[in-house]
Amino acid sequence: MSNENQRTYWKSLNELAQNEEFVKASEREFPKEASELKDGLSRRNFIQIMGASVALAGLASCRKPVQKILPLRQQPEHMVPGNPLYYATSMPFKDSVYGLIVETREGRPIKIEGNPEHPSTLGSTNVFQQAATLELYDRDRSRHILQGDQQASREEFEAFCAEQFADTDQRIAFISEDSSSPTYLRLKQAVLDRFPNAEWVNHEPFSDENRLLGNEKAFGQKLRTYHHFDQAKVILSLDEDFMQLSDNDVENVKRFSEARRVKSTEDDMNRLYSVESAFTLTGSNADHRLRVKAAQIPLFLNALAARLSESVDGLEAYRNHTNEFSQHAWISVLAEELLNNRGESIVAAGMDHDSDVHATVAAINLALGNAGTTIAYLELPHVEAGDQNQRFAEVTRRLGAGEFQSVVIMGTNPVFTAPSDLNFAEALDAVPVSINLSNHVGETARLCDWHVNKTHFLEAWGDGYSYNGVRSIIQPMIQPLFGALSEVEFLNMVLNGEYTTGYDLVRETWQSFAPQDFEDTWATVLHDGLQEGTSFPAVSVSLANGFTEEAGQVLGQSTPVDEEALELVMKVDSRVYDGRFANNGWLQELPDSITKITWDNVAQISAATARRIGIPDERDFGDLDAHKIRITAGDQTVEIPAWVIPGQADNSITVTYGYGREGFGRVADGVGTDIYPLRTTENLLFHSDVQVERTGEQYAIASTQDHSSMEGRALVREASIEEYRDHPTFAPDMVYIPGEVDEKSISRYTLFDPQDYPENEPQWGMSIDLNTCIGCHACTIACQAENNIPVIGKREVHREREMHWIRVDRYFSGPDEANPQVLHQPVPCMHCELAPCEQVCPVAATTHSDDGLNQMTYNRCIGTRYCANNCPYKVRRFNFFNYTKEYLTTGEDPEVVQMAMNPDVTIRFRGVMEKCTYCVQRIQRGKIETKRETDLKKPADGTVKTACQQACPANAIDFGDLTDTDSQISQIKRNERSYLMLGELNTRPRTSYVAKLRNPNPDMA
Amino acid sequence: MAQIFPKWANKVPKQIQLGLILGLTAIVFGFWYFGSPEYLEVGYAPEQPIPYSHQLHVGELGLDCRYCHASVEESAKASIPPTQTCMGCHEQIASDSPALEPLRESWETGEPVEWIRVHDIPDLAYFDHSAHVNVGVGCVSCHGRVDRMQVVMKTESMSMGWCLDCHNDPGPDLRPVEQVTNMDWQPPEDQHELAQMIISKRNIAPPTYCNACHR
Amino acid sequence: MSQKYKYKPEPALVEGDHDFGSITKLISDIPQQATPKWWYIAFGISNMVLALLLGVVTYLIVQGTGVWGLNKAAGWGWAIVNFVWWVGIGHAGTLISAILFLFRQGWRTAINRFAEAMTIFAVMCAGIFPAIHVGRIWVVYWMFPIPNSMQLWPQFFSPLLWDVFAVGTYFTVSLLFWYVGLVPDFATMRDKVKGKWAKFTYGLFSLGWTGGNRQWQNYEKSYMILAGLAAPLVLSVHTIVSFDFAVSIIPGWHTTIFPPYFVAGAVFSGFAMVMTLMLIARKLYGLQDIMTVNHIEKMNIIILVTGSMVGFAYIMEFFIAWYGGVEYEKFAFINRATGPYAWAYWIMTLCNVISPQFFWVKKFRRSVVMSFILSIVVNIGMWFERFVITVTSLAQDYIPGAWAYYTPTLIDVLTFVGTFGLFFTFFLLFLRFMPMVAMAEIKGVMPQANPAFYENDKMADLAKGPGEQQTGKER
């Protein structure tokens, strides 16, 4: 089964390698990109240049192959060949944008960072933003406008629109993804004005709709909930994964980790309670975690509200309400905590829970006085009236009834994501004319009469509001690779039947935002990436009259949950989200933070549930096969491998969406299992009662971590904040390290002459704060993007050969095996001063540099793998096959993905070892620039940032010069919680850790 | 019993031994010498699409290197000038010369002029021009007397050892920064003192560890 | 005299009624007889297996080391296991030919010739693996100090580099030693064989040997010198191979006991292999007179001793792991016996520690069948020892999060099987075309070699023992 998937996956890649040029190119050790680019960064030019340099690469002679240099015709402004250029832009995701800085090399965007000025990212990123460059260079993106399956030109489509939409009375259904773009909304209004009978509905399968509706129920207005986690002392998360899978996650993590960071025994920490059915990333970082079935969460919440109502006003509806949780130990503890921290606490519920839950949450937060302090309620300009899910269902029904002449589907992919009981595909059939705009020729596009290929946000003009309402512009970094239309251009074409550039459309909108000195504002906004002083207005909320009654009725209907029934919880995936990122190799190969599984979605179950189903409740070491189970909900059935994961609620199965694509892309196809069929209008979040049986089939799982216990070794060192205050140096004291006593006596502890470091060289070091690290893997992808790390596919990951330079080890600990605590530990190369790897390399391919790096010289490596064997941290990665060649030179147009490569980093060939280099290319650039532009001997603190450090949303990673005693890193290394992993081996690692702290509630011990 | 071997066969073993020793030495030496960039690369002077003469432009007209190789001081790449730069003059001068046909074609079509790379170090070595010219390593040191070249020729082996020679002892190749592009600058009598002065002023300590060039 | 002393002589090394002529005939006839059918069959099979090896290695080099079962934790697998195992096998040859020679152990003469042959072929098999296990075999010459335009040299701290030189030297010296020993016998063959080409070839290799007094003197001298050179190598080679592990930092590898323990193990497995081959050869060629049960018993005693030394080493490892108190090392050893690779560990213990103990019993020591079975068991056991050391330590070392279970692929297995093809191809050629017993040397240990043999009847009588008195004249 898995092998089936595998074969198709790899085969399809290889089969497509027909073009001799690139076959030739692949014969070279290091495929080379064009040295310079011509003006006008159009796709045609790219292809010519790639073509030229690559084609010639093949003609090897006794000399080196003849290389050609293709200079520009005209030098574009600011562009210096060989130097990067940075532009501010923003990434639209659902109905917000995230401010980014994009690094472009010779006109190719190759790396994305957060925009430090922009509140939505504050300089950091999440995995989706990091992976966006590969998204841009996705070779399977739709490249043409299609009429049926015939390619059509933009002019033809233009003509079609002009003719089709000439009749303004016709009934058109517009089905759109969520968008915060003012231009889009302006055009939308124009559309609705022009076509009075048109119907516009947003279909965003996992939107914040329920939260908005909840707030409407509570406050009488659809308002966005904006959490200030840095203000909160106590946080209660009910199935709410605010660290990873909810909107605005980056800012949430930033704020949360600030309140979590402990520099000295004086500092305080916030306390996070998590109540959930399956481990979310948030739950894995909680101080206290309660595992209950998703169906029980409303009950838990009501019980809590009831308890709180005894002490605060505004919750009358819940007074005297009792259910099975009323006597639960947590209720009284939580009630006490929340009441003691009024105005300094946050209660939040998962976006998938229904509006009543969110209404209760809103009421509680209001009653606790959190509204206005830790939580702001924002008024959205682009909010849709009514329940979008219901309206979508309604529109679909009417589509099926043939009430519309035409349907226009923009961005969203309802055929794949719509609840299965709506039979959207059939409904679509009933419409005479259907038009679709999307990046891929996906499930919906294939069924539409017209498909228009959509631009990537890095190649088109646009705009939008961040989560809290900062107005930003999306500026293109490169001309559309496959000549496509952006959503505004498309919508405008539908509206006016003619093509206007996105640039003009956006500027037109922005005229109104800066009536006077528009050009200056425009320039400033482009430069900064945001318009200063813009944000959504915060509303001071009060309980809607009638809420008490409504809530009362809802409570009346609430029924106890059958503990024994098998519940199926369906969630978005941490890698492919709702499926939109399914064709992104970086994300597919990224291990899930909890399961550490790549290239698959699995049914997560607890050991008890496994025994109940009749499959083994634990795996042997080395056994990466999972038993498949058949899940039947209503009339729908899926077969999916089951994976036992501690911390999962008993009798609750968790599965994630977005897998099992067909005909979507070479990476996505056949990976994992599609569970959308189980999604129905009635059961958007979970099925309370499903039938499960084992199929008897085995299925190979590619997991990057086989063993989850730390075996009592002091790798991750942690303590409660009290223990820390009693014994501040608990972490270094855990293990005695010889030679630590006096630095002079190092030589006593090593056979080799200690390396002498010249005083003119900086000495690099890194520190990872395990207390703020949440284990989100942003570092892993950032590293992959920065260092040209190949994607190797499921088969190879299953053979445990993953290539990530910075992995995140996840350990389960604690007494309760069913509900353990989780430890996340990022592990890059430690850059040991006495590196075991260096002593054993027979050809000096790995050596030590004057600035204290453990260098890996790829082109000297002969691949004995001795260094990897001898690395106690097991951070070295070996090119067992020609992964990069597979990755960069197969397919009919590999130059597209080659464009994603970082020209400053060597492409590694088969048979060589590789590992974290502390981003040496950035270090060298920093050093050279310092020498060139200043008289400083060493780069100033903060000049050089590693990719992982820059991406980390929790600011858990610090990097810098240890010889500068005032530098950030030196200060952190002096912290009493700073320790060396396996330091007792006298490897003297340059990467150290800051011990983890927990803030448990004494009443719960 | 008849002799199987003639008398001279007695010498054969010694001869074989000698042959082996000489042979092996010859093979090693052969690879070391004939396989070296020194032998293979130096003197490489390919025909360019446009017979651009550095001798004329630099030697006689006295153009400064940086006029065309503009980014040499601020970037790793010295960069080949864009067509625009050439056209700056050649719209007036020799505007109809047949030799310049490819240039004009490029200017009209926007297609690049396909120059052939002369100094090509492997992709696995990252050389940074700015790091060198800004501390007083002259262009001549690596590229030779370009101002005397009709056709640009590779004058140095540019092998790793060759780089290291200078990185281990930069002194002899240092000159006042303002003299970097000067083609016929002669080291003064007190070159050694001068070098020491530059080294301390620009705190030059050329790295010899791998990551300096290999990433 | 009041008490009755009876002089009990050593049992004769060559049994049966042999004189020099019959010995020469017995040995030198083998290459001259028509090639037996079984030889063709065996040779055919080993050739096919050899072809398999070539195929698999080509596939490996084209595809990359990924075709093996290696992973992020276990960078070494079967390839290194096989390397160490084969090198170990090789040891017996040098031990027998060099050390036993220096100790004047006459009985070595019966087996030294093909023990040395075995050494050379075994080291050839071993040598393949370090070469093919690297990721980029086309630059493997960087391991040798050759002047180059990169101004780079090998990294002399690395045990792998020491290996290259150690094994290289070992192979060269063994080859020389073997050849020098062969020269007089080649000469004998030259004089015996009919046919121009045969004469020419044997003549070529006998370097014009005439058997003159001066030649013999030089021969003895050089043989002695080579023995002196080879003796330390017996210890050095496997010591250095053991450094590959001992010098590293991995728990289960980082062990000071490795050098003696590896050498003992090597001799152990080497003798077992010699035994296996000898028993076959002696049966096929009817050499029971030369390779007597006494020889078998002596070898079995060595197997018993070295086997017990290995067993002792196993125990010491555990003791030190416990006594040293390093938690990682403690885990490594307990994990060997109880962890996911316990099966391999117990096979190892059974074969290497338990099975040789049978040889305490004289009956077993002198039993051909028993010796044959145990010799094979021992070799299996020694292979598993290397597997346990290499793989278990790597798969589960310091950081549990990075542990990975190693499973060999079909290619791993075929590569190993293939090396037997190489080994036996050469060995069969050796049996067919070379004097497989050192004629010159074995004559040296026969009673007839004693200058006084023909004169001194007493001596002859004593040699024969009572009851069957004969005089020299009658012979």
Tab-separated table of N, CA, C and O in Angstrom, chain A residues 29 803 856 858 860-865 877-884 908-914, chain C residues 63-66 133-139:
chain	number	residue	atom	x	y	z
A	29	GLU	N	28.363	17.775	-11.140
A	29	GLU	CA	28.267	17.562	-9.701
A	29	GLU	C	27.372	18.615	-9.060
A	29	GLU	O	26.501	18.321	-8.272
A	803	MET	N	16.899	14.367	6.090
A	803	MET	CA	18.054	15.232	5.867
A	803	MET	C	18.022	16.519	6.687
A	803	MET	O	18.932	17.327	6.585
A	856	MET	N	32.091	21.515	7.661
A	856	MET	CA	31.920	20.339	6.809
A	856	MET	C	32.253	20.767	5.391
A	856	MET	O	31.567	21.617	4.838
A	858	TYR	N	32.117	19.751	1.887
A	858	TYR	CA	31.454	18.710	1.085
A	858	TYR	C	32.383	18.166	0.024
A	858	TYR	O	32.467	16.958	-0.195
A	860	ARG	N	35.425	17.802	-0.141
A	860	ARG	CA	36.559	16.985	0.278
A	860	ARG	C	36.064	15.637	0.798
A	860	ARG	O	36.831	14.693	0.926
A	861	CYS	N	34.794	15.541	1.090
A	861	CYS	CA	34.247	14.351	1.742
A	861	CYS	C	34.245	13.153	0.798
A	861	CYS	O	33.859	13.269	-0.356
A	862	ILE	N	34.711	12.008	1.292
A	862	ILE	CA	34.629	10.792	0.482
A	862	ILE	C	33.529	9.866	0.989
A	862	ILE	O	33.267	8.829	0.402
A	863	GLY	N	32.903	10.234	2.086
A	863	GLY	CA	31.710	9.508	2.518
A	863	GLY	C	31.951	8.218	3.266
A	863	GLY	O	31.299	7.215	3.006
A	864	THR	N	32.883	8.237	4.229
A	864	THR	CA	33.053	7.021	5.030
A	864	THR	C	31.967	6.904	6.109
A	864	THR	O	31.811	5.848	6.708
A	865	ARG	N	31.276	8.006	6.408
A	865	ARG	CA	30.216	8.069	7.425
A	865	ARG	C	30.752	7.843	8.838
A	865	ARG	O	29.989	7.726	9.775
A	877	ARG	N	24.001	14.340	8.452
A	877	ARG	CA	23.096	13.779	7.453
A	877	ARG	C	23.884	13.352	6.228
A	877	ARG	O	24.748	14.080	5.758
A	878	PHE	N	23.572	12.167	5.704
A	878	PHE	CA	24.352	11.615	4.605
A	878	PHE	C	23.511	11.501	3.339
A	878	PHE	O	22.355	11.107	3.397
A	879	ASN	N	24.099	11.871	2.222
A	879	ASN	CA	23.419	11.747	0.926
A	879	ASN	C	23.560	10.318	0.418
A	879	ASN	O	24.442	10.025	-0.402
A	880	PHE	N	22.708	9.442	0.916
A	880	PHE	CA	22.806	8.028	0.537
A	880	PHE	C	22.584	7.843	-0.955
A	880	PHE	O	23.184	6.996	-1.587
A	881	PHE	N	21.673	8.629	-1.498
A	881	PHE	CA	21.468	8.633	-2.948
A	881	PHE	C	21.704	10.052	-3.437
A	881	PHE	O	21.970	10.959	-2.658
A	882	ASN	N	21.533	10.245	-4.751
A	882	ASN	CA	21.729	11.586	-5.272
A	882	ASN	C	20.447	12.387	-5.095
A	882	ASN	O	19.787	12.766	-6.055
A	883	TYR	N	20.110	12.623	-3.818
A	883	TYR	CA	18.827	13.257	-3.511
A	883	TYR	C	18.665	14.568	-4.269
A	883	TYR	O	17.644	14.820	-4.893
A	884	THR	N	19.688	15.393	-4.231
A	884	THR	CA	19.545	16.722	-4.830
A	884	THR	C	19.324	16.610	-6.329
A	884	THR	O	18.549	17.362	-6.897
A	908	ARG	N	24.736	19.735	-2.589
A	908	ARG	CA	25.507	18.552	-2.203
A	908	ARG	C	25.245	17.384	-3.145
A	908	ARG	O	24.118	17.140	-3.552
A	909	PHE	N	26.325	16.659	-3.417
A	909	PHE	CA	26.251	15.526	-4.323
A	909	PHE	C	26.081	14.232	-3.528
A	909	PHE	O	26.236	14.219	-2.311
A	910	ARG	N	25.763	13.180	-4.251
A	910	ARG	CA	25.631	11.859	-3.644
A	910	ARG	C	26.909	11.474	-2.911
A	910	ARG	O	28.004	11.792	-3.353
A	911	GLY	N	26.745	10.821	-1.774
A	911	GLY	CA	27.902	10.238	-1.100
A	911	GLY	C	28.670	11.197	-0.220
A	911	GLY	O	29.766	10.863	0.215
A	912	VAL	N	28.138	12.393	0.019
A	912	VAL	CA	28.828	13.292	0.941
A	912	VAL	C	27.970	13.533	2.183
A	912	VAL	O	26.760	13.442	2.140
A	913	MET	N	28.659	13.839	3.257
A	913	MET	CA	28.019	14.122	4.528
A	913	MET	C	27.658	15.595	4.556
A	913	MET	O	28.325	16.417	3.927
A	914	GLU	N	26.576	15.936	5.246
A	914	GLU	CA	26.260	17.349	5.438
A	914	GLU	C	25.642	17.548	6.812
A	914	GLU	O	25.244	16.576	7.476
C	63	GLN	N	24.393	3.184	-7.947
C	63	GLN	CA	23.248	3.721	-7.216
C	63	GLN	C	23.656	4.547	-5.996
C	63	GLN	O	23.008	5.532	-5.665
C	64	GLY	N	24.697	4.144	-5.329
C	64	GLY	CA	25.065	4.811	-4.084
C	64	GLY	C	24.824	3.901	-2.898
C	64	GLY	O	24.050	2.940	-2.968
C	65	THR	N	25.466	4.253	-1.780
C	65	THR	CA	25.417	3.364	-0.615
C	65	THR	C	24.010	3.228	-0.052
C	65	THR	O	23.794	2.454	0.877
C	66	GLY	N	23.072	3.991	-0.581
C	66	GLY	CA	21.699	3.881	-0.109
C	66	GLY	C	21.081	2.513	-0.360
C	66	GLY	O	20.097	2.150	0.276
C	133	HIS	N	32.607	0.816	0.581
C	133	HIS	CA	31.593	1.343	1.499
C	133	HIS	C	31.590	2.873	1.524
C	133	HIS	O	30.705	3.469	2.094
C	134	VAL	N	32.561	3.522	0.887
C	134	VAL	CA	32.589	4.980	0.910
C	134	VAL	C	31.550	5.535	-0.076
C	134	VAL	O	31.133	4.860	-1.000
C	135	GLY	N	31.177	6.770	0.161
C	135	GLY	CA	30.135	7.375	-0.674
C	135	GLY	C	30.644	7.724	-2.066
C	135	GLY	O	29.916	7.621	-3.042
C	136	ARG	N	31.896	8.150	-2.143
C	136	ARG	CA	32.429	8.585	-3.443
C	136	ARG	C	33.724	7.839	-3.716
C	136	ARG	O	34.825	8.334	-3.480
C	137	ILE	N	33.570	6.622	-4.262
C	137	ILE	CA	34.730	5.737	-4.409
C	137	ILE	C	35.754	6.323	-5.374
C	137	ILE	O	36.943	6.047	-5.278
C	138	TRP	N	35.280	7.213	-6.257
C	138	TRP	CA	36.201	7.743	-7.268
C	138	TRP	C	37.210	8.739	-6.682
C	138	TRP	O	38.139	9.148	-7.356
C	139	VAL	N	37.038	9.146	-5.440
C	139	VAL	CA	38.063	10.018	-4.846
C	139	VAL	C	38.715	9.337	-3.639
C	139	VAL	O	39.310	9.989	-2.801
